[in-house]
Short mmCIF file of C-alpha atoms in Angstrom, two decimals:
data_model
loop_
_atom_site.label_atom_id
_atom_site.label_comp_id
_atom_site.label_asym_id
_atom_site.label_seq_id
_atom_site.Cartn_x
_atom_site.Cartn_y
_atom_site.Cartn_z
CA UNK A 27 39.15 10.30 -6.74
CA UNK A 28 35.55 9.15 -7.08
CA UNK A 29 32.12 10.46 -6.18
CA UNK A 30 31.95 14.24 -5.77
CA UNK A 31 35.74 14.51 -5.85
CA UNK A 32 36.24 12.83 -9.19
CA UNK A 33 38.75 14.60 -11.45
CA UNK A 34 38.50 14.26 -15.21
CA UNK A 35 41.62 15.22 -17.13
CA UNK A 36 40.59 17.09 -20.30
CA UNK A 37 42.21 16.67 -23.69
CA UNK A 38 45.12 19.00 -24.39
CA UNK A 39 43.01 21.06 -26.80
CA UNK A 40 40.36 21.63 -24.14
CA UNK A 41 42.74 23.16 -21.61
CA UNK A 42 41.69 26.76 -20.94
CA UNK A 43 44.05 29.63 -21.61
CA UNK A 44 44.32 32.58 -19.22
CA UNK A 45 43.93 35.28 -21.90
CA UNK A 46 40.65 36.49 -20.40
CA UNK A 47 42.15 36.97 -16.96
CA UNK A 48 44.47 39.87 -17.88
CA UNK A 49 44.04 42.78 -15.46
CA UNK A 50 41.63 45.25 -17.13
CA UNK A 51 43.24 48.72 -17.50
CA UNK A 52 40.34 50.39 -15.68
CA UNK A 53 41.06 48.25 -12.60
CA UNK A 54 44.84 48.72 -12.59
CA UNK A 55 44.87 51.57 -10.04
CA UNK A 56 42.63 49.67 -7.62
CA UNK A 57 44.71 46.50 -8.01
CA UNK A 58 47.97 48.37 -7.30
CA UNK A 59 46.39 50.06 -4.28
CA UNK A 60 45.20 46.77 -2.79
CA UNK A 61 48.12 44.48 -3.69
CA UNK A 62 51.07 46.90 -3.85
CA UNK A 63 54.33 45.21 -4.76
CA UNK A 64 52.61 41.82 -4.68
CA UNK A 65 50.46 42.55 -7.70
CA UNK A 66 52.45 40.09 -9.82
CA UNK A 67 51.69 37.39 -7.24
CA UNK A 68 47.99 38.26 -7.45
CA UNK A 69 48.22 37.97 -11.25
CA UNK A 70 49.79 34.51 -10.92
CA UNK A 71 46.92 33.43 -8.67
CA UNK A 72 44.38 34.84 -11.15
CA UNK A 73 45.99 32.70 -13.85
CA UNK A 74 45.75 29.62 -11.62
CA UNK A 75 42.05 30.28 -11.09
CA UNK A 76 41.46 30.73 -14.82
CA UNK A 77 43.25 27.49 -15.71
CA UNK A 78 43.41 24.83 -12.99
CA UNK A 79 40.52 26.41 -11.12
CA UNK A 80 38.27 26.06 -14.16
CA UNK A 81 39.52 22.54 -14.93
CA UNK A 82 38.67 21.36 -11.42
CA UNK A 83 35.28 23.01 -11.33
CA UNK A 84 36.22 25.59 -8.69
CA UNK A 85 35.55 28.56 -10.96
CA UNK A 86 32.98 28.62 -13.75
CA UNK A 87 34.36 29.35 -17.24
CA UNK A 88 32.15 32.44 -17.48
CA UNK A 89 33.77 33.82 -14.34
CA UNK A 90 37.25 34.16 -15.84
CA UNK A 91 36.71 37.61 -17.39
CA UNK A 92 35.45 38.82 -13.98
CA UNK A 93 38.11 37.25 -11.75
CA UNK A 94 39.75 40.56 -10.92
CA UNK A 95 36.61 42.62 -10.40
CA UNK A 96 34.30 40.05 -8.82
CA UNK A 97 36.78 37.98 -6.83
CA UNK A 98 40.31 39.28 -6.27
CA UNK A 99 39.63 42.97 -5.68
CA UNK A 100 36.47 42.29 -3.68
CA UNK A 101 38.32 39.93 -1.35
CA UNK A 102 41.44 42.09 -1.08
CA UNK A 103 39.34 45.08 -0.02
CA UNK A 104 38.32 43.19 3.13
CA UNK A 105 41.94 43.23 4.27
CA UNK A 106 41.40 46.71 5.71
CA UNK A 107 39.15 45.14 8.36
CA UNK A 108 41.96 42.89 9.63
CA UNK A 109 44.59 44.18 12.10
CA UNK A 110 48.32 44.01 11.50
CA UNK A 111 49.95 40.63 12.20
CA UNK A 112 46.64 38.84 12.83
CA UNK A 113 46.08 35.11 12.50
CA UNK A 114 43.27 34.23 10.10
CA UNK A 115 41.16 31.12 9.52
CA UNK A 116 39.22 31.05 6.24
CA UNK A 117 36.20 28.73 6.51
CA UNK A 118 34.92 26.99 3.38
CA UNK A 119 37.86 28.37 1.46
CA UNK A 120 36.97 26.67 -1.83
CA UNK A 121 39.39 28.04 -4.40
CA UNK A 122 41.04 30.27 -1.77
CA UNK A 123 38.55 33.12 -1.63
CA UNK A 124 39.10 35.17 0.41
CA UNK A 125 41.88 33.38 2.34
CA UNK A 126 44.53 33.16 -0.38
CA UNK A 127 43.79 36.66 -1.61
CA UNK A 128 44.29 38.03 1.91
CA UNK A 129 47.56 36.12 2.24
CA UNK A 130 48.76 37.62 -1.03
CA UNK A 131 47.70 41.18 -0.21
CA UNK A 132 48.90 41.03 3.42
CA UNK A 133 52.17 39.14 3.97
CA UNK A 134 51.96 40.05 7.68
CA UNK A 135 49.03 37.65 8.15
CA UNK A 136 49.19 33.93 8.93
CA UNK A 137 46.31 32.16 7.20
CA UNK A 138 44.76 28.72 7.59
CA UNK A 139 42.46 27.59 4.77
CA UNK A 140 39.73 25.24 6.03
CA UNK A 141 38.04 23.18 3.31
CA UNK A 142 36.42 19.69 3.52
CA UNK A 143 36.48 18.60 -0.14
CA UNK A 144 39.55 16.73 -1.37
CA UNK A 145 39.60 18.19 -4.87
CA UNK A 146 39.53 21.70 -3.45
CA UNK A 147 42.17 21.09 -0.80
CA UNK A 148 44.40 19.53 -3.46
CA UNK A 149 44.13 22.73 -5.50
CA UNK A 150 44.78 24.88 -2.44
CA UNK A 151 47.91 22.94 -1.46
CA UNK A 152 49.28 23.21 -4.98
CA UNK A 153 48.41 26.92 -5.20
CA UNK A 154 50.14 27.68 -1.89
CA UNK A 155 53.28 25.91 -3.10
CA UNK A 156 53.29 27.48 -6.57
CA UNK A 157 52.76 30.97 -5.18
CA UNK A 158 55.51 30.54 -2.59
CA UNK A 159 53.22 31.08 0.40
CA UNK A 160 54.14 28.01 2.44
CA UNK A 161 55.63 30.10 5.27
CA UNK A 162 52.39 31.97 5.98
CA UNK A 163 49.59 29.72 4.68
CA UNK A 164 48.53 26.18 5.60
CA UNK A 165 45.60 24.04 4.49
CA UNK A 166 43.33 22.04 6.80
CA UNK A 167 41.09 19.46 5.15
CA UNK A 168 37.90 19.19 7.17
CA UNK A 169 34.80 21.02 8.30
CA UNK A 170 34.82 24.03 10.59
CA UNK A 171 33.56 21.89 13.49
CA UNK A 172 36.46 19.48 13.02
CA UNK A 173 38.96 22.33 12.91
CA UNK A 174 37.58 23.74 16.16
CA UNK A 175 37.67 20.33 17.88
CA UNK A 176 41.07 19.28 16.54
CA UNK A 177 42.15 15.85 15.37
CA UNK A 178 44.45 13.11 16.60
CA UNK A 179 47.40 14.86 14.95
CA UNK A 180 46.34 18.52 14.99
CA UNK A 181 45.27 20.50 18.08
CA UNK A 182 42.10 22.62 17.94
CA UNK A 183 42.49 25.61 15.63
CA UNK A 184 41.76 29.20 16.61
CA UNK A 185 42.57 32.62 15.21
CA UNK A 186 42.15 36.35 15.76
CA UNK A 187 39.99 36.65 12.64
CA UNK A 188 37.73 34.07 10.99
CA UNK A 189 36.70 34.82 7.41
CA UNK A 190 34.14 33.35 5.04
CA UNK A 191 32.66 34.26 1.68
CA UNK A 192 29.38 33.04 0.22
CA UNK A 193 29.30 30.04 2.59
CA UNK A 194 25.96 30.25 4.43
CA UNK A 195 23.42 32.53 6.09
CA UNK A 196 24.72 34.47 9.08
CA UNK A 197 23.16 32.27 11.78
CA UNK A 198 24.76 29.08 10.45
CA UNK A 199 27.96 30.91 9.63
CA UNK A 200 28.28 32.19 13.20
CA UNK A 201 27.69 28.66 14.56
CA UNK A 202 30.58 27.35 12.46
CA UNK A 203 32.98 30.30 12.70
CA UNK A 204 32.70 31.80 16.19
CA UNK A 205 34.11 28.66 17.91
CA UNK A 206 37.25 29.17 15.80
CA UNK A 207 37.76 32.76 16.98
CA UNK A 208 39.71 33.52 20.14
CA UNK A 209 37.85 35.40 22.87
CA UNK A 210 37.54 38.94 21.57
CA UNK A 211 38.32 37.77 18.04
CA UNK A 212 36.06 38.51 15.11
CA UNK A 213 34.12 36.90 12.31
CA UNK A 214 34.64 38.92 9.11
CA UNK A 215 32.14 37.65 6.54
CA UNK A 216 32.03 38.89 2.95
CA UNK A 217 28.38 39.20 1.96
CA UNK A 218 26.17 40.30 -0.91
CA UNK A 219 23.00 42.31 -1.32
CA UNK A 220 21.15 40.51 1.49
CA UNK A 221 23.65 41.56 4.18
CA UNK A 222 21.43 44.12 5.90
CA UNK A 223 18.52 41.68 6.02
CA UNK A 224 20.75 39.00 7.54
CA UNK A 225 21.92 41.37 10.27
CA UNK A 226 18.31 42.07 11.22
CA UNK A 227 17.07 38.51 10.88
CA UNK A 228 19.90 36.63 12.60
CA UNK A 229 21.08 39.04 15.31
CA UNK A 230 19.34 37.09 18.10
CA UNK A 231 20.79 33.76 16.92
CA UNK A 232 24.28 35.27 16.82
CA UNK A 233 23.86 36.55 20.39
CA UNK A 234 22.88 33.06 21.61
CA UNK A 235 26.12 31.78 20.07
CA UNK A 236 28.19 34.25 22.09
CA UNK A 237 28.56 36.88 19.39
CA UNK A 238 28.15 40.64 19.55
CA UNK A 239 25.53 42.55 17.62
CA UNK A 240 26.48 42.10 13.93
CA UNK A 241 27.87 45.23 12.29
CA UNK A 242 27.69 46.06 8.60
CA UNK A 243 30.73 47.68 6.96
CA UNK A 244 31.77 48.76 3.47
CA UNK A 245 35.37 47.96 2.58
CA UNK A 246 37.38 49.52 -0.21
CA UNK A 247 35.37 52.74 -0.36
CA UNK A 248 36.95 55.01 -2.94
CA UNK A 249 39.08 52.13 -4.26
CA UNK A 250 36.60 49.69 -5.80
CA UNK A 251 33.08 50.30 -7.03
CA UNK A 252 30.93 49.00 -5.53
CA UNK A 253 32.76 48.54 -2.21
CA UNK A 254 32.85 45.10 -0.60
CA UNK A 255 30.09 44.39 1.92
CA UNK A 256 31.33 42.93 5.21
CA UNK A 257 29.48 41.73 8.31
CA UNK A 258 31.55 41.63 11.49
CA UNK A 259 30.77 39.83 14.75
CA UNK A 260 32.96 39.86 17.86
CA UNK A 261 33.16 36.67 19.92
CA UNK A 262 32.16 38.12 23.28
CA UNK A 263 31.38 34.89 25.14
CA UNK A 264 32.45 31.27 24.86
CA UNK A 265 29.30 29.18 24.55
CA UNK A 266 29.60 25.44 25.10
CA UNK A 267 27.47 22.77 23.43
CA UNK A 268 23.89 22.54 24.65
CA UNK A 269 23.41 20.03 27.47
CA UNK A 270 21.07 17.15 26.91
CA UNK A 271 18.04 17.29 29.16
CA UNK A 272 17.81 14.36 31.59
CA UNK A 273 14.75 13.04 33.46
CA UNK A 274 13.23 15.57 35.86
CA UNK A 275 13.54 14.85 39.57
CA UNK A 276 10.72 15.20 42.05
CA UNK A 277 11.12 17.29 45.17
CA UNK A 278 12.03 14.17 47.11
CA UNK A 279 14.98 13.51 44.86
CA UNK A 280 13.48 10.65 42.85
CA UNK A 281 13.36 10.89 39.08
CA UNK A 282 9.89 10.74 37.63
CA UNK A 283 9.06 7.23 36.54
CA UNK A 284 11.18 5.64 39.29
CA UNK A 285 8.24 4.73 41.54
CA UNK A 286 7.93 1.01 42.03
CA UNK A 287 11.26 0.20 40.41
CA UNK A 288 12.83 -0.76 43.78
CA UNK A 289 9.84 -2.69 45.07
#
């Protein structure tokens, strides 16, 4: 692959080792609570992130010691905001956060990972196969708008829940994600310290896009510290694309600028 998707195979001695990604003892109780009997599967994914994820530039090398605390447990905590048996679309999935984590923690979910970059989708496809998740997880290469519109071979995608993590500000995120949610479905966005400000700043824009008033939630209270911060928006109305404004007509029915054209 060339351009932004170019892959450079490192020398054998440069290949990272997953020693730093061992589950820290102080996080063991939280990890067992969130992943249950699929904790070994979560550990296998953590190892993939620390090796292939680093090689492909999806995870920074300095992130490997924090994969459990900063990424896996934070994403898994959001699972409590998703109903049993729901369909999920993860927008801008990147290395699979939070989509793959949710699929690991919740085998009852069906998850579609939406990602436009080839090098990332290649990693996601391989990860899904290696983790044995092919029955519940699929990968769509493209942007959110393309997923909502469908392609020649794939019908438009939609789901009960649309997730995203560290993708964009809430107004842009709602524009991309709400069209993928079924009527009454929800956007569940993992956010950081600016979440409350985004709710205040972008509430009106979300409403224009057919969304409810954004709600701020804390997930994983009493399990992880700090809890995950989640913004939720219900898709209350289906809003079509804005119509292009045509020439104004006069009261007599003629469009302005038509005078003299038929003389």
